Structures are given as C-alpha cells and as structure tokens.
PDB file of C-alpha atoms and ligand atoms in Angstrom:
ATOM      1  CA  MET A   1      18.231  35.023 -32.111  1.00  0.00           C
ATOM      2  CA  GLU A   2      18.043  31.365 -30.959  1.00  0.00           C
ATOM      3  CA  LEU A   3      14.886  30.155 -29.205  1.00  0.00           C
ATOM      4  CA  TRP A   4      15.156  27.257 -26.689  1.00  0.00           C
ATOM      5  CA  CYS A   5      12.667  25.235 -24.618  1.00  0.00           C
ATOM      6  CA  THR A   6      13.985  23.793 -21.340  1.00  0.00           C
ATOM      7  CA  GLU A   7      12.463  20.969 -19.335  1.00  0.00           C
ATOM      8  CA  LYS A   8      13.561  21.082 -15.707  1.00  0.00           C
ATOM      9  CA  GLN A   9      13.749  17.391 -14.831  1.00  0.00           C
ATOM     10  CA  THR A  10      15.026  17.662 -11.241  1.00  0.00           C
ATOM     11  CA  GLU A  11      16.405  20.503  -9.138  1.00  0.00           C
ATOM     12  CA  ASN A  12      19.811  19.808 -10.712  1.00  0.00           C
ATOM     13  CA  LEU A  13      19.019  18.474 -14.188  1.00  0.00           C
ATOM     14  CA  SER A  14      17.451  20.076 -17.280  1.00  0.00           C
ATOM     15  CA  LEU A  15      17.092  19.150 -20.947  1.00  0.00           C
ATOM     16  CA  SER A  16      16.881  21.880 -23.627  1.00  0.00           C
ATOM     17  CA  PHE A  17      15.509  21.742 -27.188  1.00  0.00           C
ATOM     18  CA  ARG A  18      16.235  24.394 -29.802  1.00  0.00           C
ATOM     19  CA  LEU A  19      12.925  25.647 -31.242  1.00  0.00           C
ATOM     20  CA  LYS A  20      11.689  26.574 -34.701  1.00  0.00           C
ATOM     21  CA  GLU A  21       8.528  28.073 -33.164  1.00  0.00           C
ATOM     22  CA  THR A  22       5.971  27.879 -30.376  1.00  0.00           C
ATOM     23  CA  LEU A  23       2.642  26.673 -31.800  1.00  0.00           C
ATOM     24  CA  ARG A  24       0.450  26.992 -28.724  1.00  0.00           C
ATOM     25  CA  ARG A  25       0.776  28.072 -25.091  1.00  0.00           C
ATOM     26  CA  GLU A  26      -2.223  28.094 -22.729  1.00  0.00           C
ATOM     27  CA  LYS A  27      -3.235  27.534 -19.131  1.00  0.00           C
ATOM     28  CA  THR A  28      -5.977  24.897 -19.124  1.00  0.00           C
ATOM     29  CA  ALA A  29      -8.184  24.123 -16.127  1.00  0.00           C
ATOM     30  CA  TYR A  30      -5.570  21.502 -15.112  1.00  0.00           C
ATOM     31  CA  GLN A  31      -2.118  22.427 -16.391  1.00  0.00           C
ATOM     32  CA  ASP A  32       0.155  24.629 -18.453  1.00  0.00           C
ATOM     33  CA  LEU A  33      -0.089  23.314 -22.037  1.00  0.00           C
ATOM     34  CA  ALA A  34       2.507  24.019 -24.744  1.00  0.00           C
ATOM     35  CA  VAL A  35       3.008  22.692 -28.265  1.00  0.00           C
ATOM     36  CA  VAL A  36       6.374  23.602 -29.772  1.00  0.00           C
ATOM     37  CA  ASP A  37       8.175  22.726 -32.993  1.00  0.00           C
ATOM     38  CA  THR A  38      11.727  21.642 -32.088  1.00  0.00           C
ATOM     39  CA  LEU A  39      14.693  21.273 -34.418  1.00  0.00           C
ATOM     40  CA  PRO A  40      15.922  17.920 -32.998  1.00  0.00           C
ATOM     41  CA  TYR A  41      12.640  16.076 -32.311  1.00  0.00           C
ATOM     42  CA  GLY A  42       9.928  17.727 -34.402  1.00  0.00           C
ATOM     43  CA  ARG A  43       6.692  18.865 -32.829  1.00  0.00           C
ATOM     44  CA  MET A  44       6.390  18.282 -29.063  1.00  0.00           C
ATOM     45  CA  LEU A  45       3.612  18.467 -26.457  1.00  0.00           C
ATOM     46  CA  LEU A  46       4.581  19.657 -22.979  1.00  0.00           C
ATOM     47  CA  LEU A  47       2.376  19.793 -19.873  1.00  0.00           C
ATOM     48  CA  ASP A  48       3.539  21.818 -16.884  1.00  0.00           C
ATOM     49  CA  GLY A  49       6.893  22.069 -18.639  1.00  0.00           C
ATOM     50  CA  CYS A  50       7.301  18.263 -18.937  1.00  0.00           C
ATOM     51  CA  VAL A  51       7.767  16.546 -22.304  1.00  0.00           C
ATOM     52  CA  MET A  52       4.722  14.358 -22.963  1.00  0.00           C
ATOM     53  CA  THR A  53       5.375  13.262 -26.524  1.00  0.00           C
ATOM     54  CA  SER A  54       7.421  14.218 -29.570  1.00  0.00           C
ATOM     55  CA  GLU A  55       7.009  13.337 -33.248  1.00  0.00           C
ATOM     56  CA  ALA A  56      10.515  11.832 -33.372  1.00  0.00           C
ATOM     57  CA  ASP A  57      10.314   9.240 -30.575  1.00  0.00           C
ATOM     58  CA  GLU A  58       6.627   8.830 -29.626  1.00  0.00           C
ATOM     59  CA  PHE A  59       6.452   5.490 -31.450  1.00  0.00           C
ATOM     60  CA  VAL A  60       8.728   3.879 -28.835  1.00  0.00           C
ATOM     61  CA  TYR A  61       6.565   4.820 -25.867  1.00  0.00           C
ATOM     62  CA  HIS A  62       3.187   4.251 -27.560  1.00  0.00           C
ATOM     63  CA  GLU A  63       4.164   0.840 -28.966  1.00  0.00           C
ATOM     64  CA  MET A  64       5.644  -0.385 -25.689  1.00  0.00           C
ATOM     65  CA  ILE A  65       2.836   0.789 -23.393  1.00  0.00           C
ATOM     66  CA  THR A  66       0.198  -0.895 -25.595  1.00  0.00           C
ATOM     67  CA  HIS A  67       1.555  -3.948 -27.457  1.00  0.00           C
ATOM     68  CA  VAL A  68       3.162  -5.492 -24.367  1.00  0.00           C
ATOM     69  CA  PRO A  69      -0.164  -5.819 -22.453  1.00  0.00           C
ATOM     70  CA  LEU A  70      -2.209  -6.439 -25.619  1.00  0.00           C
ATOM     71  CA  PHE A  71      -0.031  -9.337 -26.824  1.00  0.00           C
ATOM     72  CA  THR A  72       0.016 -10.686 -23.278  1.00  0.00           C
ATOM     73  CA  HIS A  73      -3.786 -11.032 -23.419  1.00  0.00           C
ATOM     74  CA  PRO A  74      -5.072 -13.952 -25.556  1.00  0.00           C
ATOM     75  CA  CYS A  75      -7.792 -11.935 -27.344  1.00  0.00           C
ATOM     76  CA  PRO A  76      -8.245  -8.284 -26.245  1.00  0.00           C
ATOM     77  CA  ARG A  77     -11.620  -6.902 -27.345  1.00  0.00           C
ATOM     78  CA  ARG A  78     -12.195  -3.890 -25.077  1.00  0.00           C
ATOM     79  CA  ALA A  79      -9.368  -1.570 -23.964  1.00  0.00           C
ATOM     80  CA  LEU A  80      -9.215   1.517 -21.748  1.00  0.00           C
ATOM     81  CA  VAL A  81      -6.572   4.257 -21.810  1.00  0.00           C
ATOM     82  CA  ILE A  82      -6.442   6.610 -18.841  1.00  0.00           C
ATOM     83  CA  GLY A  83      -4.766   9.904 -19.768  1.00  0.00           C
ATOM     84  CA  GLY A  84      -3.249   9.499 -23.214  1.00  0.00           C
ATOM     85  CA  GLY A  85      -4.928  12.647 -24.588  1.00  0.00           C
ATOM     86  CA  ASP A  86      -2.408  12.835 -27.444  1.00  0.00           C
ATOM     87  CA  GLY A  87      -4.057   9.725 -28.937  1.00  0.00           C
ATOM     88  CA  GLY A  88      -0.842   7.718 -29.536  1.00  0.00           C
ATOM     89  CA  ALA A  89      -1.853   4.787 -27.330  1.00  0.00           C
ATOM     90  CA  ILE A  90      -5.292   4.609 -28.990  1.00  0.00           C
ATOM     91  CA  ARG A  91      -3.613   4.554 -32.426  1.00  0.00           C
ATOM     92  CA  GLU A  92      -1.539   1.535 -31.465  1.00  0.00           C
ATOM     93  CA  ILE A  93      -4.413  -0.294 -29.701  1.00  0.00           C
ATOM     94  CA  LEU A  94      -6.631  -0.011 -32.797  1.00  0.00           C
ATOM     95  CA  LYS A  95      -3.972  -1.801 -34.897  1.00  0.00           C
ATOM     96  CA  HIS A  96      -5.137  -5.003 -33.116  1.00  0.00           C
ATOM     97  CA  PRO A  97      -7.898  -6.585 -35.250  1.00  0.00           C
ATOM     98  CA  SER A  98      -9.494  -8.224 -32.175  1.00  0.00           C
ATOM     99  CA  VAL A  99     -10.148  -4.826 -30.505  1.00  0.00           C
ATOM    100  CA  GLU A 100     -13.805  -3.803 -30.865  1.00  0.00           C
ATOM    101  CA  GLU A 101     -13.719  -0.769 -28.549  1.00  0.00           C
ATOM    102  CA  ALA A 102     -10.937   1.512 -27.293  1.00  0.00           C
ATOM    103  CA  VAL A 103     -12.049   4.004 -24.618  1.00  0.00           C
ATOM    104  CA  LEU A 104      -9.946   7.078 -23.864  1.00  0.00           C
ATOM    105  CA  VAL A 105     -10.581   8.704 -20.466  1.00  0.00           C
ATOM    106  CA  GLU A 106      -8.677  12.005 -20.441  1.00  0.00           C
ATOM    107  CA  ILE A 107      -9.335  14.651 -17.792  1.00  0.00           C
ATOM    108  CA  ASP A 108      -8.283  17.645 -19.931  1.00  0.00           C
ATOM    109  CA  ALA A 109     -10.200  18.218 -23.189  1.00  0.00           C
ATOM    110  CA  ARG A 110      -7.686  20.897 -24.231  1.00  0.00           C
ATOM    111  CA  VAL A 111      -4.951  18.242 -24.545  1.00  0.00           C
ATOM    112  CA  ILE A 112      -7.120  16.295 -26.987  1.00  0.00           C
ATOM    113  CA  GLU A 113      -7.958  19.414 -28.974  1.00  0.00           C
ATOM    114  CA  ALA A 114      -4.322  20.595 -29.182  1.00  0.00           C
ATOM    115  CA  SER A 115      -3.155  17.099 -30.213  1.00  0.00           C
ATOM    116  CA  LYS A 116      -5.795  16.911 -32.954  1.00  0.00           C
ATOM    117  CA  GLN A 117      -4.757  20.323 -34.267  1.00  0.00           C
ATOM    118  CA  PHE A 118      -0.954  20.085 -34.090  1.00  0.00           C
ATOM    119  CA  LEU A 119      -0.076  16.355 -33.821  1.00  0.00           C
ATOM    120  CA  PRO A 120      -2.281  14.616 -36.430  1.00  0.00           C
ATOM    121  CA  ALA A 121       0.123  11.698 -36.955  1.00  0.00           C
ATOM    122  CA  ILE A 122      -0.249  10.842 -33.238  1.00  0.00           C
ATOM    123  CA  SER A 123      -3.908  11.744 -32.634  1.00  0.00           C
ATOM    124  CA  SER A 124      -5.611  10.639 -35.883  1.00  0.00           C
ATOM    125  CA  ALA A 125      -7.031   7.361 -34.466  1.00  0.00           C
ATOM    126  CA  LEU A 126      -9.189   9.335 -32.015  1.00  0.00           C
ATOM    127  CA  ALA A 127     -11.582   9.722 -34.972  1.00  0.00           C
ATOM    128  CA  ASP A 128     -11.814   5.931 -35.478  1.00  0.00           C
ATOM    129  CA  PRO A 129     -15.408   4.682 -34.953  1.00  0.00           C
ATOM    130  CA  ARG A 130     -14.096   2.060 -32.486  1.00  0.00           C
ATOM    131  CA  CYS A 131     -12.671   4.836 -30.271  1.00  0.00           C
ATOM    132  CA  ARG A 132     -14.849   6.429 -27.587  1.00  0.00           C
ATOM    133  CA  VAL A 133     -13.441   9.594 -25.961  1.00  0.00           C
ATOM    134  CA  VAL A 134     -14.619  10.405 -22.431  1.00  0.00           C
ATOM    135  CA  VAL A 135     -13.494  13.634 -20.729  1.00  0.00           C
ATOM    136  CA  GLU A 136     -13.406  12.512 -17.115  1.00  0.00           C
ATOM    137  CA  ASP A 137     -11.114  11.742 -14.173  1.00  0.00           C
ATOM    138  CA  GLY A 138      -9.728   8.240 -14.737  1.00  0.00           C
ATOM    139  CA  ILE A 139      -9.773   7.628 -10.988  1.00  0.00           C
ATOM    140  CA  LYS A 140     -13.565   8.022 -11.008  1.00  0.00           C
ATOM    141  CA  HIS A 141     -14.041   6.017 -14.226  1.00  0.00           C
ATOM    142  CA  VAL A 142     -12.415   2.819 -12.970  1.00  0.00           C
ATOM    143  CA  LYS A 143     -14.520   2.905  -9.786  1.00  0.00           C
ATOM    144  CA  THR A 144     -17.706   2.406 -11.810  1.00  0.00           C
ATOM    145  CA  ALA A 145     -16.463   0.123 -14.635  1.00  0.00           C
ATOM    146  CA  ARG A 146     -16.695  -3.372 -13.113  1.00  0.00           C
ATOM    147  CA  GLY A 147     -15.312  -6.303 -15.191  1.00  0.00           C
ATOM    148  CA  ARG A 148     -15.530  -4.271 -18.379  1.00  0.00           C
ATOM    149  CA  TYR A 149     -12.043  -4.166 -19.935  1.00  0.00           C
ATOM    150  CA  ASP A 150      -9.594  -6.813 -21.179  1.00  0.00           C
ATOM    151  CA  VAL A 151      -6.698  -4.319 -21.088  1.00  0.00           C
ATOM    152  CA  ILE A 152      -6.303  -1.064 -19.131  1.00  0.00           C
ATOM    153  CA  ILE A 153      -3.403   1.319 -19.741  1.00  0.00           C
ATOM    154  CA  SER A 154      -2.437   4.210 -17.507  1.00  0.00           C
ATOM    155  CA  ASP A 155      -0.782   6.696 -19.867  1.00  0.00           C
ATOM    156  CA  SER A 156      -0.659   9.512 -17.312  1.00  0.00           C
ATOM    157  CA  THR A 157       1.464  12.498 -16.496  1.00  0.00           C
ATOM    158  CA  ASP A 158       3.897  12.273 -13.561  1.00  0.00           C
ATOM    159  CA  PRO A 159       2.370  11.818 -10.087  1.00  0.00           C
ATOM    160  CA  ILE A 160       1.551  15.501  -9.618  1.00  0.00           C
ATOM    161  CA  GLY A 161      -1.775  17.337  -9.740  1.00  0.00           C
ATOM    162  CA  PRO A 162      -4.677  15.243 -11.103  1.00  0.00           C
ATOM    163  CA  ALA A 163      -2.353  12.272 -11.726  1.00  0.00           C
ATOM    164  CA  VAL A 164      -1.321  11.726  -8.087  1.00  0.00           C
ATOM    165  CA  GLY A 165      -4.250   9.364  -7.521  1.00  0.00           C
ATOM    166  CA  LEU A 166      -3.216   7.230 -10.530  1.00  0.00           C
ATOM    167  CA  PHE A 167      -0.229   5.872  -8.586  1.00  0.00           C
ATOM    168  CA  THR A 168      -2.067   4.627  -5.461  1.00  0.00           C
ATOM    169  CA  GLU A 169      -2.924   1.148  -4.207  1.00  0.00           C
ATOM    170  CA  GLU A 170      -6.637   2.077  -4.198  1.00  0.00           C
ATOM    171  CA  PHE A 171      -6.468   3.007  -7.886  1.00  0.00           C
ATOM    172  CA  TYR A 172      -4.690  -0.237  -8.771  1.00  0.00           C
ATOM    173  CA  ARG A 173      -7.338  -2.235  -6.855  1.00  0.00           C
ATOM    174  CA  ASN A 174     -10.089  -0.435  -8.773  1.00  0.00           C
ATOM    175  CA  VAL A 175      -8.265  -1.123 -12.046  1.00  0.00           C
ATOM    176  CA  ARG A 176      -8.202  -4.808 -11.134  1.00  0.00           C
ATOM    177  CA  GLU A 177     -11.988  -4.740 -10.549  1.00  0.00           C
ATOM    178  CA  ALA A 178     -12.565  -2.871 -13.824  1.00  0.00           C
ATOM    179  CA  LEU A 179     -10.726  -5.659 -15.712  1.00  0.00           C
ATOM    180  CA  THR A 180     -12.252  -8.967 -16.872  1.00  0.00           C
ATOM    181  CA  GLU A 181     -11.209 -12.106 -14.981  1.00  0.00           C
ATOM    182  CA  ASP A 182      -8.072 -12.501 -17.125  1.00  0.00           C
ATOM    183  CA  GLY A 183      -7.425  -8.785 -17.719  1.00  0.00           C
ATOM    184  CA  VAL A 184      -4.011  -7.114 -18.100  1.00  0.00           C
ATOM    185  CA  PHE A 185      -2.917  -3.665 -16.874  1.00  0.00           C
ATOM    186  CA  ALA A 186       0.133  -1.558 -17.808  1.00  0.00           C
ATOM    187  CA  ALA A 187       1.264   1.859 -16.587  1.00  0.00           C
ATOM    188  CA  GLN A 188       4.103   4.222 -17.347  1.00  0.00           C
ATOM    189  CA  THR A 189       6.183   4.267 -14.161  1.00  0.00           C
ATOM    190  CA  GLU A 190       8.952   6.838 -14.686  1.00  0.00           C
ATOM    191  CA  SER A 191      12.755   6.619 -14.833  1.00  0.00           C
ATOM    192  CA  PRO A 192      14.826   4.026 -12.869  1.00  0.00           C
ATOM    193  CA  PHE A 193      17.696   6.552 -12.701  1.00  0.00           C
ATOM    194  CA  LEU A 194      15.617   9.443 -11.310  1.00  0.00           C
ATOM    195  CA  HIS A 195      12.528   7.906  -9.691  1.00  0.00           C
ATOM    196  CA  ALA A 196      13.772   4.669  -8.099  1.00  0.00           C
ATOM    197  CA  ARG A 197      11.797   5.104  -4.882  1.00  0.00           C
ATOM    198  CA  LEU A 198       8.546   5.728  -6.799  1.00  0.00           C
ATOM    199  CA  ILE A 199       9.158   2.653  -8.958  1.00  0.00           C
ATOM    200  CA  ALA A 200       9.761   0.512  -5.870  1.00  0.00           C
ATOM    201  CA  ASP A 201       6.580   1.853  -4.238  1.00  0.00           C
ATOM    202  CA  VAL A 202       4.545   1.265  -7.409  1.00  0.00           C
ATOM    203  CA  GLN A 203       5.909  -2.296  -7.695  1.00  0.00           C
ATOM    204  CA  ARG A 204       4.662  -2.953  -4.197  1.00  0.00           C
ATOM    205  CA  ARG A 205       1.250  -1.373  -4.807  1.00  0.00           C
ATOM    206  CA  ILE A 206       0.590  -3.111  -8.149  1.00  0.00           C
ATOM    207  CA  GLY A 207       1.981  -6.339  -6.659  1.00  0.00           C
ATOM    208  CA  ALA A 208      -0.631  -6.078  -3.898  1.00  0.00           C
ATOM    209  CA  ALA A 209      -3.412  -5.901  -6.513  1.00  0.00           C
ATOM    210  CA  PHE A 210      -2.209  -8.425  -9.151  1.00  0.00           C
ATOM    211  CA  PRO A 211      -0.813 -11.988  -8.903  1.00  0.00           C
ATOM    212  CA  ILE A 212       1.643 -11.294 -11.740  1.00  0.00           C
ATOM    213  CA  THR A 213       3.583  -7.989 -11.661  1.00  0.00           C
ATOM    214  CA  ARG A 214       6.514  -7.282 -13.941  1.00  0.00           C
ATOM    215  CA  LEU A 215       8.623  -4.225 -14.760  1.00  0.00           C
ATOM    216  CA  TYR A 216       9.896  -3.584 -18.266  1.00  0.00           C
ATOM    217  CA  LEU A 217      12.028  -0.901 -19.930  1.00  0.00           C
ATOM    218  CA  ALA A 218      12.414   1.080 -23.134  1.00  0.00           C
ATOM    219  CA  ALA A 219      14.811   3.753 -24.392  1.00  0.00           C
ATOM    220  CA  ILE A 220      13.037   7.098 -24.913  1.00  0.00           C
ATOM    221  CA  PRO A 221      15.449   9.960 -25.695  1.00  0.00           C
ATOM    222  CA  THR A 222      13.104  12.849 -24.817  1.00  0.00           C
ATOM    223  CA  TYR A 223      12.190  11.470 -21.363  1.00  0.00           C
ATOM    224  CA  PRO A 224      14.336  12.184 -18.290  1.00  0.00           C
ATOM    225  CA  SER A 225      17.542  10.058 -18.361  1.00  0.00           C
ATOM    226  CA  GLY A 226      16.424   8.395 -21.637  1.00  0.00           C
ATOM    227  CA  LEU A 227      15.574   5.127 -19.821  1.00  0.00           C
ATOM    228  CA  TRP A 228      11.873   4.669 -19.054  1.00  0.00           C
ATOM    229  CA  SER A 229       9.960   2.034 -17.107  1.00  0.00           C
ATOM    230  CA  PHE A 230       6.540   0.462 -17.416  1.00  0.00           C
ATOM    231  CA  THR A 231       4.847  -1.822 -14.907  1.00  0.00           C
ATOM    232  CA  LEU A 232       2.485  -4.594 -15.979  1.00  0.00           C
ATOM    233  CA  GLY A 233      -0.072  -6.237 -13.693  1.00  0.00           C
ATOM    234  CA  SER A 234      -1.856  -9.383 -14.869  1.00  0.00           C
ATOM    235  CA  LYS A 235      -4.666 -11.463 -13.341  1.00  0.00           C
ATOM    236  CA  ARG A 236      -3.760 -14.686 -15.174  1.00  0.00           C
ATOM    237  CA  HIS A 237      -1.517 -14.411 -18.290  1.00  0.00           C
ATOM    238  CA  ASP A 238       2.265 -14.116 -17.927  1.00  0.00           C
ATOM    239  CA  PRO A 239       3.759 -11.377 -20.158  1.00  0.00           C
ATOM    240  CA  LEU A 240       6.801 -13.558 -20.810  1.00  0.00           C
ATOM    241  CA  GLN A 241       4.649 -15.759 -23.115  1.00  0.00           C
ATOM    242  CA  PRO A 242       3.178 -13.198 -25.548  1.00  0.00           C
ATOM    243  CA  ARG A 243       1.207 -13.990 -28.678  1.00  0.00           C
ATOM    244  CA  PRO A 244       3.333 -13.489 -31.832  1.00  0.00           C
ATOM    245  CA  CYS A 245       3.201  -9.996 -33.353  1.00  0.00           C
ATOM    246  CA  GLU A 246       2.078  -9.685 -36.988  1.00  0.00           C
ATOM    247  CA  LEU A 247       1.537  -5.906 -36.842  1.00  0.00           C
ATOM    248  CA  GLU A 248       3.386  -3.108 -38.659  1.00  0.00           C
ATOM    249  CA  THR A 249       5.550  -1.574 -35.888  1.00  0.00           C
ATOM    250  CA  ARG A 250       8.742   0.531 -35.681  1.00  0.00           C
ATOM    251  CA  TYR A 251      10.048  -0.467 -32.241  1.00  0.00           C
ATOM    252  CA  TYR A 252       8.051  -3.390 -30.773  1.00  0.00           C
ATOM    253  CA  THR A 253       8.825  -6.990 -31.800  1.00  0.00           C
ATOM    254  CA  SER A 254       7.956 -10.269 -30.058  1.00  0.00           C
ATOM    255  CA  ALA A 255      11.642 -10.775 -29.205  1.00  0.00           C
ATOM    256  CA  LEU A 256      11.916  -7.235 -27.831  1.00  0.00           C
ATOM    257  CA  HIS A 257       8.724  -7.828 -25.807  1.00  0.00           C
ATOM    258  CA  ARG A 258      10.463 -10.640 -23.920  1.00  0.00           C
ATOM    259  CA  GLY A 259      13.803  -8.777 -23.838  1.00  0.00           C
ATOM    260  CA  ALA A 260      12.277  -5.649 -22.281  1.00  0.00           C
ATOM    261  CA  PHE A 261      11.633  -7.648 -19.109  1.00  0.00           C
ATOM    262  CA  GLN A 262      15.327  -8.595 -18.813  1.00  0.00           C
ATOM    263  CA  LEU A 263      16.360  -5.926 -16.295  1.00  0.00           C
ATOM    264  CA  PRO A 264      19.737  -4.411 -15.358  1.00  0.00           C
ATOM    265  CA  ARG A 265      20.661  -5.477 -11.852  1.00  0.00           C
ATOM    266  CA  PHE A 266      19.968  -2.056 -10.231  1.00  0.00           C
ATOM    267  CA  VAL A 267      16.453  -2.086 -11.713  1.00  0.00           C
ATOM    268  CA  GLU A 268      15.847  -5.726 -10.753  1.00  0.00           C
ATOM    269  CA  ALA A 269      16.569  -4.671  -7.153  1.00  0.00           C
ATOM    270  CA  LEU A 270      13.601  -2.306  -7.392  1.00  0.00           C
ATOM    271  CA  ALA A 271      11.301  -4.834  -9.034  1.00  0.00           C
ATOM    272  CA  VAL A 272      12.172  -7.971  -7.041  1.00  0.00           C
ATOM    273  CA  ALA A 273      12.525  -6.443  -3.570  1.00  0.00           C
ATOM    274  CA  GLY A 274       9.609  -4.069  -4.217  1.00  0.00           C
ATOM    275  CA  GLU A 275      11.609  -1.357  -2.526  1.00  0.00           C
ATOM    276  CA  ALA A 276      14.735   0.672  -3.261  1.00  0.00           C
ATOM    277  CA  ASN A 277      17.998  -0.976  -2.109  1.00  0.00           C
ATOM    278  CA  GLY A 278      20.119   1.641  -0.347  1.00  0.00           C
ATOM    279  CA  ARG A 279      20.223   5.151  -1.752  1.00  0.00           C
ATOM    280  CA  PRO A 280      18.869   4.963  -5.370  1.00  0.00           C
ATOM    281  CA  VAL A 281      20.972   6.396  -8.197  1.00  0.00           C
ATOM    282  CA  GLY A 282      20.235  10.125  -8.686  1.00  0.00           C
ATOM    283  CA  GLU A 283      17.004  10.039  -6.692  1.00  0.00           C
ATOM    284  CA  ALA A 284      14.927  12.988  -7.870  1.00  0.00           C
ATOM    285  CA  GLU A 285      13.901  15.333  -5.074  1.00  0.00           C
ATOM    286  CA  ALA A 286      10.512  15.848  -6.740  1.00  0.00           C
ATOM    287  CA  PRO A 287       8.671  14.951  -9.976  1.00  0.00           C
ATOM    288  CA  ARG A 288       9.874  16.936 -13.027  1.00  0.00           C
ATOM    289  CA  GLY A 289       8.427  20.359 -13.845  1.00  0.00           C
ATOM    290  CA  GLY A 290       9.776  23.479 -15.434  1.00  0.00           C
ATOM    291  CA  SER A 291       9.337  26.210 -18.004  1.00  0.00           C
ATOM    292  CA  GLY A 292       8.385  25.807 -21.657  1.00  0.00           C
ATOM    293  CA  GLY A 293       9.849  28.013 -24.473  1.00  0.00           C
TER     294      GLY A 293
HETATM  295  N1  LIG B 301       3.405   9.764 -22.311  1.00  0.00           N
HETATM  296  C1  LIG B 301       3.269  10.809 -21.303  1.00  0.00           C
HETATM  297  C2  LIG B 301       4.124  10.502 -20.097  1.00  0.00           C
HETATM  298  O1  LIG B 301       4.635   9.386 -19.976  1.00  0.00           O
HETATM  299  O2  LIG B 301       4.293  11.432 -19.267  1.00  0.00           O
HETATM  300  C3  LIG B 301       1.799  10.973 -20.941  1.00  0.00           C
HETATM  301  C4  LIG B 301       1.036  11.608 -22.065  1.00  0.00           C
HETATM  302  S1  LIG B 301      -0.622  11.991 -21.832  1.00  0.00           S
HETATM  303  C5  LIG B 301      -0.651  13.549 -22.609  1.00  0.00           C
HETATM  304  C6  LIG B 301      -0.818  12.315 -20.100  1.00  0.00           C
HETATM  305  C7  LIG B 301      -2.248  12.758 -19.837  1.00  0.00           C
HETATM  306  O3  LIG B 301      -2.712  12.319 -18.551  1.00  0.00           O
HETATM  307  C8  LIG B 301      -2.451  14.281 -19.831  1.00  0.00           C
HETATM  308  O4  LIG B 301      -3.145  14.666 -20.990  1.00  0.00           O
HETATM  309  C9  LIG B 301      -3.247  14.561 -18.556  1.00  0.00           C
HETATM  310  O5  LIG B 301      -4.257  15.533 -18.731  1.00  0.00           O
HETATM  311  C10 LIG B 301      -3.818  13.181 -18.257  1.00  0.00           C
HETATM  312  N2  LIG B 301      -4.244  12.956 -16.868  1.00  0.00           N
HETATM  313  C11 LIG B 301      -3.592  13.289 -15.725  1.00  0.00           C
HETATM  314  N3  LIG B 301      -4.306  12.915 -14.638  1.00  0.00           N
HETATM  315  C12 LIG B 301      -5.460  12.326 -15.116  1.00  0.00           C
HETATM  316  C13 LIG B 301      -6.596  11.724 -14.493  1.00  0.00           C
HETATM  317  N4  LIG B 301      -6.711  11.661 -13.147  1.00  0.00           N
HETATM  318  N5  LIG B 301      -7.571  11.208 -15.297  1.00  0.00           N
HETATM  319  C14 LIG B 301      -7.475  11.270 -16.657  1.00  0.00           C
HETATM  320  N6  LIG B 301      -6.414  11.840 -17.316  1.00  0.00           N
HETATM  321  C15 LIG B 301      -5.416  12.354 -16.538  1.00  0.00           C
END
C-alpha cells in the first residue's frame, strides 16, 4: 500500500509527497505537528499541514533568509530569529565569524524538540554556545528588546494563528526599535503567485518602518508554487552592496545575493507600487493549511 502526505496550499491546489513513514504526529499547544520521511525530499517538518522545511531543499531557504541581511550589515554581532524552531536559520547565522550571539525566540518548544530529535542536520547549531533559545512569543520579545540586535529575521509560519501578529505594521515598528541604529531586518513573505496581496501589504508596512525596503526571491521546490519571497528592511545599509561572501554555502553567492533582487515584472509591481496591480495571479483565498499523512 502506498502512503502519501498532502499539503493543501489553497482551496484549489495541493502538493503530495509519497512517504516512507510518519515519524511523529502530535497536537502541540499551538499547532498540529508532523515529521514525515518522504521519498522525494527526505525528512520533512509540517505544521498545521504546511511544509516548514525538508532535508532536500532547506539549504535554499535558510541561506537566503540569513546571508542576505547578514552580508548587508557591515559587522553583525548579535542576531535574533523569530520562529525558526527547526534551527536552520541559526545554523547559517553562526557560520558568520563576527556573530557573538544568536537568539532564537520560538513560541512552540515542541517544534524545537522534534527538530532536535528528527532533523539533526538542520537543528544541530541550537547546541552552539553562542545560541540562546528562548521559548516566547516573538511579538512580545521585540517590544522589550530596544536597540539590541544588528540583524533580526522573521522565520515564521504563514500569517495564521500565533504568526498573524508577525505581519503587522506594529510588529515591524517594534522590530525597527529592537535593532541597532544601522540594523537590518528580513522576513519570509510568501509566494508571489499565490499571496500577491499579502506581499503588497507587507511591502507597504515594512516600507513604513524602514527607509530601505527591498523584496527578493528564491526557488524552493517544497513551498507553494516553488517561488518564494523575502522582504528586507534596512535602517542604513543598502542590500545591493553586500560584503563579499567567503563562507561555505550551497545556494547563496555574492552574485546571487544581488541577482535575487532583480524581480520579474509582475513581482516588481507588488514591490514598487506597494500594492497589487489589478487582480493578482492565482490569488489564494486563504493561507495554506491541510492534512498531513
Ligand atoms: N521556513 C518556514 C516557513 O517559511 O513557513 C518557517 C519554519 S519555522 C518552523 C516557523 C516557526 O514559527 C514555527 O515553529 C512556529 O511555532 C513559529 N511561530 C509562529 N508564530 C510565532 C510567534 N508569534 N513567536 C515565535 N514563534 C512563532
């Protein structure tokens, strides 16, 4: 008998993965958590039926959400990841020799525990002495951390449940205050094909908080539509002039850093105008959600 896991991405779109086995399935205090071993993409973490990370393509997302803001900053010493319980962003941040402290603020301790148990290649850096793990709501954390971080990364789930507040203008203003005077912020901001209106709204909200706001893209096969966006907000340094990369990476390069900001015209319309032009392509009726295997 074949076993399949299906992610329902919109009312009319799903993506299925053939499974070797289900490694964990539990209802945490915040979400439905599943870890499965898939034939095409290796082990995979899903939350509320949405793919969070997979062994096969996690390096793309984790390198692009971290190295773009970190190489934009002249000398990042203290970084904050909000969400990111799988540990992949922390692993990439700690590759930077200038980083003295990487703080992970994850609301759900069960995500951290499951990632440590089943995804060691992604979560191993959580044990690094420079990493400090805080189980807390990231919305609350940034309200109290004034001028503390050189780089802040929002590595959150989709804007549903506890993550809704991570996509608001108030949150972005608090992130700005939690950054040093030349701090840099980056967030995962969903798919231009399926979430155009959200991207346009987020551009406007981050643009209201930061003098420099830029959208960039990466190809991530296990995420809805395979094309994923990130939005960077910077208080002083322009991401188009990054420091050169001397790190061991699998996706990120200095040339790709600059290239990722070269946008297809339909995405530029979202970034430049700060609002969707006309009816966006395949606008999702609601954020993704669905059933695990
Ligand atoms: N790369 C994934 C993506 O793009 O969807 C995100 C991975 S990471 C596992 C997302 C994490 O955000 C989850 O573990 C979730 O518990 C956490 N999260 C959601 N809302 C949060 C909040 N308000 N504060 C802290 N963590 C939050």
